[in-house]
Coordinates of C-alpha atoms (C1' of nucleotides) in Angstrom, one line a residue:
Chain A
M5 CA -14.2 -14.8 -13.4
I6 CA -11.9 -15.2 -10.7
L7 CA -12.7 -15.5 -7.2
Q8 CA -11.8 -12.7 -5.5
P9 CA -12.6 -12.4 -1.3
S10 CA -14.2 -8.7 -0.2
E11 CA -11.6 -6.3 -0.6
K12 CA -8.5 -6.8 0.6
S13 CA -8.9 -10.2 1.6
K14 CA -7.0 -10.1 4.4
P15 CA -7.5 -13.0 6.8
G16 CA -9.3 -12.1 9.8
L17 CA -11.8 -11.1 8.1
F18 CA -11.3 -7.5 7.9
R19 CA -8.2 -5.8 9.4
A20 CA -8.7 -3.4 12.1
A21 CA -9.2 0.2 10.6
R22 CA -6.3 1.6 11.3
Q23 CA -5.4 3.9 8.2
N24 CA -3.9 7.1 10.2
R25 CA -0.5 4.9 9.9
I26 CA 1.0 5.8 6.5
F27 CA 3.5 3.2 6.8
Q28 CA 0.9 0.6 6.7
D29 CA -0.5 2.2 3.7
V30 CA 2.8 2.2 1.6
V31 CA 2.9 -1.7 3.0
D32 CA -0.6 -2.0 1.3
Q33 CA 0.1 0.0 -1.8
I34 CA 3.4 -1.9 -2.7
Q35 CA 2.6 -5.6 -1.5
E36 CA -0.6 -4.9 -4.3
A37 CA 1.5 -3.7 -6.8
I38 CA 3.3 -7.2 -6.0
L39 CA 0.5 -9.3 -6.5
R40 CA -0.9 -7.5 -8.9
G41 CA 2.5 -8.3 -11.1
D42 CA 3.4 -4.9 -11.6
F43 CA 6.8 -6.4 -10.2
Q44 CA 8.0 -9.5 -11.0
P45 CA 10.1 -11.9 -9.1
G46 CA 13.7 -10.8 -9.2
D47 CA 12.5 -7.4 -9.9
M48 CA 14.2 -4.2 -7.7
L49 CA 11.8 -1.6 -6.4
P50 CA 13.1 2.1 -6.7
P51 CA 15.7 3.0 -4.4
E52 CA 14.4 4.1 -0.8
R53 CA 14.8 8.3 -2.5
E54 CA 12.8 7.7 -4.5
L55 CA 10.0 5.5 -3.1
K56 CA 9.5 8.2 -0.2
E57 CA 9.1 10.7 -2.7
S58 CA 6.5 8.7 -4.9
F59 CA 4.4 8.3 -1.7
Q60 CA 5.2 11.7 -0.4
T61 CA 6.4 10.5 2.6
S62 CA 9.8 10.4 4.8
R63 CA 12.4 8.4 4.7
G64 CA 12.0 6.9 8.4
T65 CA 8.0 6.0 7.9
L66 CA 9.4 5.0 4.3
R67 CA 11.9 2.3 5.7
E68 CA 9.2 0.8 8.7
A69 CA 6.8 -0.5 5.4
L70 CA 9.8 -2.1 3.8
R71 CA 10.9 -3.7 7.1
V72 CA 7.6 -5.1 7.1
L73 CA 7.7 -6.3 3.7
E74 CA 10.8 -7.5 3.9
Q75 CA 9.6 -9.8 7.4
K76 CA 6.9 -11.0 5.4
G77 CA 9.0 -12.6 2.9
L78 CA 7.7 -10.7 -0.1
I79 CA 11.2 -8.6 -0.8
E80 CA 14.8 -8.8 0.5
I81 CA 16.6 -6.0 0.8
R82 CA 20.7 -5.5 -0.6
L83 CA 23.3 -3.4 -0.2
G84 CA 25.5 -1.5 -1.5
V85 CA 25.1 0.5 -4.8
S86 CA 23.1 -1.2 -7.3
G87 CA 21.4 -3.1 -3.6
G88 CA 17.7 -2.4 -2.7
A89 CA 14.7 -4.2 -2.8
V90 CA 14.7 -7.1 -4.6
V91 CA 11.1 -9.7 -5.3
K92 CA 11.3 -12.2 -3.9
A93 CA 10.0 -15.8 -5.1
G94 CA 10.0 -18.2 -2.3
M95 CA 7.7 -16.5 0.9
T96 CA 8.1 -19.9 2.6
E97 CA 10.6 -18.4 5.2
P98 CA 7.2 -17.0 7.4
L99 CA 5.9 -20.1 7.7
S100 CA 8.6 -22.1 8.9
E101 CA 9.4 -19.2 11.0
S102 CA 5.7 -18.3 12.8
L103 CA 6.3 -22.4 13.0
G104 CA 9.6 -22.4 14.9
L105 CA 7.8 -19.5 17.3
L106 CA 4.9 -21.5 18.0
L107 CA 7.1 -24.1 19.0
R108 CA 9.5 -21.8 21.0
Y109 CA 6.7 -20.1 22.7
R110 CA 5.6 -23.5 24.3
K111 CA 2.2 -23.4 22.1
I112 CA 3.3 -26.8 20.3
S113 CA 5.6 -29.4 21.6
L114 CA 8.3 -31.1 19.5
A115 CA 5.9 -34.3 20.1
H116 CA 3.0 -32.6 18.3
L117 CA 5.4 -31.6 15.2
T118 CA 6.4 -35.3 14.7
E119 CA 3.2 -36.8 14.8
F120 CA 1.5 -34.2 12.5
R121 CA 4.4 -34.8 10.5
E122 CA 3.5 -38.4 10.2
D123 CA -0.2 -37.8 9.2
V124 CA 1.2 -35.4 7.0
E125 CA 3.3 -38.1 5.6
G126 CA 1.2 -40.2 5.1
L127 CA -1.8 -38.0 3.4
V128 CA 0.8 -36.9 1.1
T129 CA 2.1 -40.5 0.3
A130 CA -1.1 -41.7 -0.2
R131 CA -2.7 -38.9 -2.7
A132 CA 0.5 -40.2 -4.4
A133 CA -0.1 -43.2 -5.1
E134 CA -3.4 -41.7 -6.7
R135 CA -2.0 -39.6 -9.0
A136 CA 1.8 -40.7 -10.1
G137 CA 2.1 -41.3 -13.5
S138 CA 4.9 -43.1 -14.6
A139 CA 7.4 -40.5 -15.1
D140 CA 7.5 -40.1 -11.5
I141 CA 7.3 -43.5 -10.6
E142 CA 10.7 -43.1 -12.8
K143 CA 12.2 -40.0 -11.1
L144 CA 11.1 -42.0 -7.5
E145 CA 13.1 -45.3 -8.7
K146 CA 15.6 -43.2 -9.2
L147 CA 16.1 -41.5 -6.2
L148 CA 15.8 -44.6 -4.6
S149 CA 19.0 -46.8 -6.8
R150 CA 21.2 -43.3 -5.3
A151 CA 20.2 -43.8 -1.5
S152 CA 20.6 -48.3 -2.3
E153 CA 24.1 -46.9 -3.0
M154 CA 24.5 -44.8 -0.2
V155 CA 23.5 -47.4 1.9
A156 CA 25.4 -49.7 0.5
A157 CA 28.0 -47.7 0.8
G158 CA 28.1 -48.2 4.2
I159 CA 27.4 -45.4 7.4
G160 CA 30.0 -42.9 6.7
R161 CA 27.7 -41.9 3.9
W162 CA 24.6 -41.4 6.9
R163 CA 24.3 -38.3 5.7
E164 CA 23.8 -38.3 1.5
F165 CA 21.5 -41.2 2.3
L166 CA 19.4 -39.1 4.5
D167 CA 19.5 -36.5 2.0
A168 CA 18.3 -39.3 -0.8
D169 CA 15.6 -40.3 1.9
K170 CA 14.5 -36.6 2.2
Q171 CA 14.3 -35.8 -1.8
F172 CA 11.9 -39.0 -2.2
H173 CA 9.6 -37.3 0.3
Q174 CA 10.2 -34.3 -1.9
S175 CA 9.3 -36.0 -5.0
L176 CA 6.0 -37.4 -3.4
S177 CA 4.7 -34.1 -2.3
R178 CA 4.8 -32.8 -5.8
I179 CA 3.0 -36.0 -7.4
A180 CA 0.4 -35.4 -4.7
G181 CA -0.1 -32.5 -7.4
N182 CA -1.1 -29.9 -4.3
P183 CA 1.3 -27.1 -3.4
I184 CA -0.2 -26.7 0.2
Y185 CA 1.8 -30.1 0.6
I186 CA 4.7 -29.2 -0.4
F187 CA 4.9 -25.8 1.8
I188 CA 3.6 -27.5 5.0
H189 CA 6.4 -30.2 4.1
D190 CA 9.4 -27.9 4.1
M191 CA 8.0 -26.2 7.4
I192 CA 8.1 -29.2 8.8
H193 CA 11.6 -30.1 7.8
D194 CA 13.0 -26.2 8.7
N195 CA 11.8 -26.7 12.4
I196 CA 12.5 -30.1 12.5
Q197 CA 16.0 -30.7 11.4
P198 CA 17.8 -28.7 13.9
Y199 CA 16.6 -31.0 16.0
Y200 CA 17.9 -33.7 14.1
D201 CA 21.1 -32.2 13.5
V202 CA 22.0 -32.5 17.4
F203 CA 20.6 -36.1 17.7
L204 CA 21.6 -38.2 14.7
P205 CA 24.1 -40.5 13.3
P206 CA 22.0 -43.3 13.2
D207 CA 22.8 -46.8 13.1
E208 CA 23.4 -48.8 9.8
K209 CA 20.5 -51.3 11.3
M210 CA 18.5 -47.9 10.8
L211 CA 19.8 -46.7 7.3
R212 CA 18.9 -50.2 6.0
Q213 CA 15.1 -50.7 8.0
N214 CA 14.8 -46.5 6.6
Y215 CA 15.8 -48.0 3.2
Q216 CA 13.3 -50.7 3.5
D217 CA 10.7 -48.9 4.1
L218 CA 11.2 -46.8 1.3
C219 CA 11.1 -50.0 -0.9
E220 CA 7.8 -50.9 -0.1
I221 CA 6.0 -47.7 -0.1
L222 CA 7.4 -47.4 -4.0
E223 CA 6.0 -50.4 -4.5
S224 CA 3.0 -49.6 -3.3
V225 CA 2.7 -46.4 -5.0
K226 CA 3.5 -48.4 -8.1
H227 CA 0.5 -50.4 -7.5
R228 CA -1.5 -48.0 -6.6
Q229 CA -2.6 -49.1 -3.6
V230 CA -3.6 -46.0 -1.7
S231 CA -4.1 -47.1 1.5
A232 CA -1.1 -49.1 2.0
A233 CA 0.8 -46.5 0.8
G234 CA 0.0 -44.0 3.5
E235 CA -0.1 -46.3 5.7
Q236 CA 3.4 -47.4 5.2
A237 CA 4.4 -43.9 4.9
R238 CA 3.1 -43.1 8.6
M239 CA 5.0 -45.9 10.0
H240 CA 8.0 -44.9 8.4
V241 CA 8.3 -41.8 9.8
H242 CA 6.9 -43.5 12.9
R243 CA 9.5 -45.2 13.4
F244 CA 12.1 -43.1 12.4
N245 CA 10.8 -40.7 15.3
E246 CA 10.8 -43.3 18.2
Y247 CA 14.1 -43.9 16.7
M248 CA 15.4 -41.0 17.3
R249 CA 13.0 -40.2 20.6
A250 CA 15.1 -42.5 22.5
R251 CA 18.0 -40.9 21.7
H252 CA 17.7 -38.8 24.5
R253 CA 15.3 -38.8 27.8
P254 CA 11.8 -38.3 26.5
D255 CA 10.3 -34.9 26.2
A256 CA 7.1 -33.5 27.5
Chain B
M1 CA 16.2 -31.6 29.9
I2 CA 15.1 -29.7 27.0
L3 CA 15.8 -30.1 23.7
Q4 CA 16.7 -27.2 22.4
P5 CA 17.9 -27.3 18.2
S6 CA 21.8 -26.4 17.2
E7 CA 21.4 -22.3 18.9
K8 CA 18.8 -19.9 17.6
S9 CA 16.5 -22.4 16.5
K10 CA 16.2 -20.5 13.1
P11 CA 14.1 -22.7 10.2
G12 CA 16.8 -22.2 7.1
L13 CA 19.6 -23.6 9.4
F14 CA 21.3 -19.8 9.6
R15 CA 20.0 -17.2 9.3
A16 CA 22.1 -14.2 7.4
A17 CA 25.1 -13.5 9.0
R18 CA 24.4 -9.5 8.7
Q19 CA 24.4 -8.3 12.3
N20 CA 25.3 -5.1 10.8
R21 CA 21.8 -4.2 11.3
I22 CA 21.5 -3.1 14.4
F23 CA 17.8 -3.1 14.4
Q24 CA 18.1 -7.3 13.7
D25 CA 20.2 -7.7 17.1
V26 CA 17.5 -5.7 19.0
V27 CA 14.5 -7.9 17.3
D28 CA 16.5 -10.7 18.2
Q29 CA 16.7 -9.2 22.0
I30 CA 13.7 -8.8 22.4
Q31 CA 12.3 -11.4 20.5
E32 CA 14.6 -13.6 23.4
A33 CA 13.2 -12.1 26.3
I34 CA 9.6 -12.7 25.3
L35 CA 10.8 -16.2 24.4
R36 CA 12.4 -16.4 27.4
G37 CA 9.3 -15.1 29.2
D38 CA 10.6 -12.2 31.0
F39 CA 7.2 -10.9 28.9
Q40 CA 4.3 -12.9 29.7
P41 CA 1.7 -12.2 27.1
G42 CA -0.4 -9.1 28.0
D43 CA 2.9 -7.7 29.4
M44 CA 3.7 -4.3 28.2
L45 CA 7.6 -2.9 26.8
P46 CA 8.8 -0.4 27.7
P47 CA 7.9 3.3 26.1
E48 CA 10.5 3.8 23.2
R49 CA 11.8 6.8 24.5
E50 CA 13.7 4.1 27.5
L51 CA 13.7 1.1 25.3
K52 CA 16.0 3.9 22.6
E53 CA 18.5 4.4 25.4
S54 CA 18.2 0.8 26.9
F55 CA 19.5 -1.0 23.1
Q56 CA 22.0 2.9 23.1
T57 CA 20.2 3.3 19.6
S58 CA 17.7 6.4 17.6
R59 CA 14.6 5.7 18.0
G60 CA 14.2 5.0 14.1
T61 CA 16.0 2.3 14.6
L62 CA 14.3 1.1 17.9
R63 CA 10.8 1.5 15.5
E64 CA 11.9 -0.5 12.7
A65 CA 12.7 -3.2 15.3
L66 CA 9.4 -3.1 16.4
R67 CA 7.7 -3.1 12.8
V68 CA 9.2 -6.9 13.1
L69 CA 8.0 -7.9 15.7
E70 CA 4.3 -6.5 15.2
Q71 CA 4.6 -8.6 12.1
K72 CA 5.8 -11.2 13.7
G73 CA 2.9 -11.5 15.8
L74 CA 4.8 -11.3 19.1
I75 CA 3.7 -7.8 20.2
E76 CA 0.7 -5.4 19.2
I77 CA 1.4 -1.6 19.5
R78 CA -1.6 0.5 21.1
L79 CA -2.0 4.7 20.6
G80 CA -2.2 6.7 23.6
V81 CA -1.1 7.7 26.5
S82 CA -0.7 4.2 28.4
G83 CA -0.2 2.8 24.9
G84 CA 2.7 1.2 23.6
A85 CA 3.9 -2.3 23.1
V86 CA 1.8 -5.3 24.1
V87 CA 3.0 -8.8 24.6
K88 CA 0.9 -10.6 22.4
A89 CA -0.5 -14.5 23.6
G90 CA -1.9 -15.9 19.7
M91 CA 0.6 -15.8 17.2
T92 CA -1.5 -16.9 14.8
E93 CA -2.4 -13.9 12.4
P94 CA 1.1 -14.1 10.4
L95 CA -0.2 -18.0 9.2
S96 CA -3.0 -17.2 7.7
E97 CA -1.5 -14.2 6.3
S98 CA 0.9 -16.1 4.6
L99 CA -1.1 -18.5 3.1
G100 CA -3.2 -15.7 2.4
L101 CA -0.4 -14.1 -0.1
L102 CA 0.5 -18.1 -1.0
L103 CA -3.0 -17.4 -2.5
R104 CA -2.9 -14.1 -3.9
Y105 CA 0.6 -14.5 -5.2
R106 CA -1.0 -17.9 -7.0
K107 CA 1.2 -20.1 -5.9
I108 CA -1.9 -21.9 -4.3
S109 CA -5.7 -22.1 -5.7
L110 CA -8.8 -22.4 -4.1
A111 CA -8.9 -25.6 -5.4
H112 CA -5.5 -26.2 -3.2
L113 CA -7.0 -25.5 -0.5
T114 CA -10.1 -26.7 -0.2
E115 CA -9.1 -30.2 -1.6
F116 CA -6.1 -30.0 2.1
R117 CA -9.1 -29.2 3.9
E118 CA -11.0 -32.2 3.2
D119 CA -8.2 -34.0 4.0
V120 CA -7.2 -32.1 7.5
E121 CA -10.4 -32.4 8.7
G122 CA -10.4 -36.2 8.1
L123 CA -7.2 -36.4 9.4
V124 CA -8.3 -35.0 12.5
T125 CA -11.5 -36.4 12.9
A126 CA -10.3 -39.5 12.9
R127 CA -7.8 -38.4 15.5
A128 CA -10.8 -37.3 17.7
A129 CA -12.6 -40.7 17.3
E130 CA -9.6 -42.1 18.7
R131 CA -9.0 -39.7 21.5
A132 CA -12.9 -38.5 23.0
G133 CA -13.6 -38.8 26.3
S134 CA -16.6 -38.8 27.4
A135 CA -16.8 -35.2 28.0
D136 CA -16.0 -34.6 24.7
I137 CA -19.3 -36.4 23.2
E138 CA -21.3 -33.9 25.6
K139 CA -19.9 -31.1 24.4
L140 CA -20.0 -32.6 20.8
E141 CA -23.3 -33.5 21.5
K142 CA -25.1 -30.0 23.1
L143 CA -23.3 -28.7 20.3
L144 CA -25.4 -30.7 17.9
S145 CA -28.7 -30.0 19.6
R146 CA -28.0 -26.3 19.5
A147 CA -27.4 -26.9 15.4
S148 CA -30.2 -28.7 15.4
E149 CA -32.2 -25.8 17.1
M150 CA -30.9 -24.4 14.2
V151 CA -32.0 -26.1 10.5
A152 CA -35.2 -26.6 12.6
A153 CA -35.5 -22.9 12.7
G154 CA -35.6 -22.9 9.2
I155 CA -33.5 -20.9 6.3
G156 CA -33.2 -17.3 7.4
R157 CA -30.9 -18.8 11.2
W158 CA -28.4 -20.0 7.8
R159 CA -25.7 -18.3 9.6
E160 CA -25.9 -19.4 13.1
F161 CA -26.1 -23.3 11.7
L162 CA -22.6 -22.4 10.2
D163 CA -20.9 -21.4 13.4
A164 CA -22.4 -24.6 15.1
D165 CA -20.6 -26.3 12.2
K166 CA -17.5 -24.4 12.5
Q167 CA -17.7 -25.1 16.2
F168 CA -18.1 -28.2 15.9
H169 CA -15.2 -29.0 13.8
Q170 CA -13.0 -26.6 16.3
S171 CA -14.2 -29.2 19.0
L172 CA -12.7 -32.2 16.9
S173 CA -9.9 -30.1 16.0
R174 CA -9.1 -30.1 20.0
I175 CA -10.5 -33.6 21.2
A176 CA -7.8 -33.9 18.5
G177 CA -4.8 -33.6 21.1
N178 CA -2.8 -31.7 18.7
P179 CA -3.0 -27.8 19.3
I180 CA -1.3 -28.2 15.2
Y181 CA -4.4 -29.1 13.5
I182 CA -6.2 -26.0 15.5
F183 CA -3.5 -23.6 14.2
I184 CA -3.6 -25.6 10.2
H185 CA -7.4 -25.5 10.8
D186 CA -7.6 -21.5 11.9
M187 CA -5.2 -21.0 8.7
I188 CA -7.3 -22.7 6.4
H189 CA -10.6 -21.5 7.6
D190 CA -9.4 -17.6 7.6
N191 CA -8.5 -17.6 4.0
I192 CA -11.3 -19.5 3.4
Q193 CA -14.2 -18.0 5.0
P194 CA -14.0 -14.5 3.0
Y195 CA -15.1 -17.0 -0.3
Y196 CA -17.8 -18.3 1.7
D197 CA -19.1 -15.0 3.0
V198 CA -19.4 -13.6 -1.4
F199 CA -21.1 -17.0 -2.5
L200 CA -23.7 -18.0 -0.1
P201 CA -26.0 -18.0 1.3
P202 CA -27.2 -22.0 1.1
D203 CA -30.2 -23.7 0.6
E204 CA -32.6 -25.5 3.0
K205 CA -31.6 -28.6 1.5
M206 CA -27.6 -28.1 2.1
L207 CA -28.6 -27.4 5.7
R208 CA -30.6 -30.4 7.0
Q209 CA -27.5 -32.9 4.7
N210 CA -24.8 -31.1 6.5
Y211 CA -26.7 -31.8 10.0
Q212 CA -27.3 -35.1 8.6
D213 CA -23.4 -35.8 7.5
L214 CA -22.6 -34.1 11.4
C215 CA -25.2 -36.3 12.8
E216 CA -23.0 -39.4 11.7
I217 CA -19.7 -38.1 12.2
L218 CA -20.9 -38.0 15.5
E219 CA -21.8 -41.5 16.0
S220 CA -19.2 -42.3 14.4
V221 CA -16.6 -40.6 17.0
K222 CA -19.1 -42.0 19.6
H223 CA -18.2 -45.4 18.1
R224 CA -14.7 -45.2 18.5
Q225 CA -15.2 -45.8 14.9
V226 CA -12.2 -44.2 13.4
S227 CA -11.7 -44.5 9.6
A228 CA -14.9 -44.0 9.3
A229 CA -15.7 -40.9 11.5
G230 CA -12.2 -39.8 9.1
E231 CA -13.8 -40.8 6.1
Q232 CA -17.2 -39.4 6.5
A233 CA -15.8 -36.3 7.8
R234 CA -13.6 -36.5 4.1
M235 CA -16.7 -36.5 2.3
H236 CA -18.8 -33.8 4.6
V237 CA -16.5 -30.8 3.7
H238 CA -16.4 -32.7 0.0
R239 CA -19.7 -32.5 -0.6
F240 CA -19.9 -28.7 1.1
N241 CA -17.2 -27.8 -1.6
E242 CA -19.1 -29.4 -4.0
Y243 CA -21.7 -27.2 -3.3
M244 CA -19.9 -24.0 -3.3
R245 CA -18.1 -24.6 -6.7
A246 CA -21.4 -25.0 -8.6
R247 CA -22.7 -21.8 -7.7
H248 CA -20.0 -19.7 -9.7
R249 CA -18.0 -20.4 -12.8
P250 CA -15.3 -22.9 -12.5
D251 CA -12.4 -21.6 -11.7
A252 CA -8.6 -22.4 -12.8
Chain C
dA22 C1' 45.4 -7.9 -19.4
dC23 C1' 45.1 -7.5 -14.8
dA24 C1' 45.3 -5.5 -10.4
dA25 C1' 44.5 -1.7 -7.5
dG26 C1' 42.6 2.3 -5.8
dG27 C1' 38.9 5.9 -6.0
dA28 C1' 34.3 7.9 -6.7
dA29 C1' 28.9 6.7 -6.4
dA30 C1' 24.8 4.6 -5.3
dT31 C1' 22.3 2.7 -2.2
dG32 C1' 20.6 1.0 2.0
dG33 C1' 21.5 2.0 7.6
dT34 C1' 21.2 4.9 11.4
dC35 C1' 21.0 9.6 14.2
dT36 C1' 19.7 13.5 16.2
dA37 C1' 15.8 16.7 17.5
dA38 C1' 12.1 18.2 16.7
dC39 C1' 7.0 18.2 15.9
dC40 C1' 2.0 15.9 15.5
dA41 C1' -1.6 12.5 16.6
dT42 C1' -4.0 10.2 19.9
dT43 C1' -5.7 8.3 23.8
dA44 C1' -6.0 7.6 29.0
dT45 C1' -6.4 10.0 33.3
dA46 C1' -6.9 13.9 35.9
dA47 C1' -8.9 18.4 36.5
dA48 C1' -13.0 22.0 36.5
dT49 C1' -17.4 22.5 35.6
dA50 C1' -22.3 22.0 35.5
dT51 C1' -25.9 20.2 37.1
Chain D
dA4 C1' -22.7 14.8 45.0
dT5 C1' -22.8 13.3 40.7
dA6 C1' -22.3 13.9 36.2
dT7 C1' -20.2 15.9 32.3
dT8 C1' -16.7 18.5 29.2
dT9 C1' -12.3 20.2 29.6
dA10 C1' -7.2 20.3 30.0
dT11 C1' -3.0 18.0 30.6
dA12 C1' 0.7 15.0 29.9
dA13 C1' 2.9 10.5 28.0
dT14 C1' 2.7 7.5 24.2
dG15 C1' 3.2 6.6 19.1
dG16 C1' 3.4 8.7 14.6
dT17 C1' 5.8 11.1 11.1
dT18 C1' 9.0 14.2 9.9
dA19 C1' 13.9 16.7 7.6
dG20 C1' 18.4 16.4 7.0
dA21 C1' 22.2 14.8 8.3
dC22 C1' 26.4 11.3 7.8
dC23 C1' 28.2 6.7 8.1
dA24 C1' 28.8 1.8 5.8
dT25 C1' 29.1 -1.7 2.0
dT26 C1' 29.5 -2.5 -2.6
dT27 C1' 29.4 -2.6 -6.9
dC28 C1' 32.0 -0.6 -10.9
dC29 C1' 34.9 2.3 -13.0
dT30 C1' 39.7 4.3 -13.6
dT31 C1' 44.4 4.1 -13.5
dG32 C1' 48.6 2.1 -13.5
dT33 C1' 51.3 -1.8 -14.3

DNA sequence: ACAAGGAAATGGTCTAACCATTATAAATAT
DNA sequence: ATATTTATAATGGTTAGACCATTTCCTTGT
């Protein structure tokens, strides 16, 4: 038996009972079809002029439905012949976009986001330390050795080093074994990256410190020192955040 | 100086350069106006027939833009005279909805979500223990005493007890001082609630255990025992999850 | 074999009307 | 006077049919 929440599964318990709106009905039907698996990621929906007749509606109404589905991240719309609505696999953009809006709406501040990141990275690393297998360790070591080359190559390749650093953390998220962490991780990264792009580049000392941190984290993960790994990861991110904060006036 | 990411702040570094789409331009302009504060939450946008002329576009195109803004959670559209697009304050629904889609798309499982919830509740409670002031403690004690009445009143009022339990955790989120946790908390709750609604009600023993947990958590928070509070909250949620899991066949 | 050009499919936009819903004002009844 | 009902009008929701813009892909010519 598959757990199924009471009808429709919309988050707010129920959604307002306005089945008036025809386009909403179209949205629901197409969404169900996609979620049910009638359309696999990569598949294309029929062209608008066909759909409009399937749903017995006007093209305008149908297009409003497609706009909603597009915004939900379920489909992507391509132009030109053999274009049309293609079913997407990801669905991660809406999450990042919502967080971005919260930032710009001043519902949360950059400081909140960086603090949250520290917490999450700590959690993820702790979980990863619990669950890492030997293959995982090897993967991490490979990434670390790449990072080592970059830091040895000097300040000029800081961008590549930070990329290795990012992949290290992403790997930890995967090892942690809960895909939610991957999504959360991406969501944070998407929104924090633009700020870093403005305030970098870092100095040599920072890079070495960063590399040192990763080594210690890997060592703790290797030895299943769960809480140590978590705390080290927390501090690793914390130091980086403080470093970035020092590069401009303190923000609210 | 206000930290501002490099132009537009879209998550994926940049958004596809299709300024072809007129409705997208309309979306951007209205969104900027809202985020800039030209429209406060509760304010109403001009009616469609006016906007269409402001933007020098057709009503259909304008409506596609409004659909996107509505889906983003920035506006809500009411029917009838003196209806129209009203600027919203929340913006939390898109987050919950996206998580719901990930669940239904089988990108994540209920088990992943419950595990995540344990972690988050642990983190939040630890932070709350760090930061709780005397006013916060009083608030928590008041909630707890209400819960006490409910559990004393017997199994019949389990729904009210669980509501008090929920508010207790929500208060902890607020005390933790990072609004992101409130959003995450709501997001989890919105998506996990429908499942609980199906499989409850709980038994008397569960309620008492639950109440006992809350008492211990509050005690730890009171005495600034940060890691103890976190771990107790984790286990509190964990026990509840296990209890719920036992009420149906194991799911994938 | 390759390049240039054109035909066709598909999404994007426009126009102009009508339908549906609802707050408010007007009319009516009590 | 007050309450109830009814009519009005503003606003979003929908429709129909046309045309524009973009892109693939096939034809044609070299």
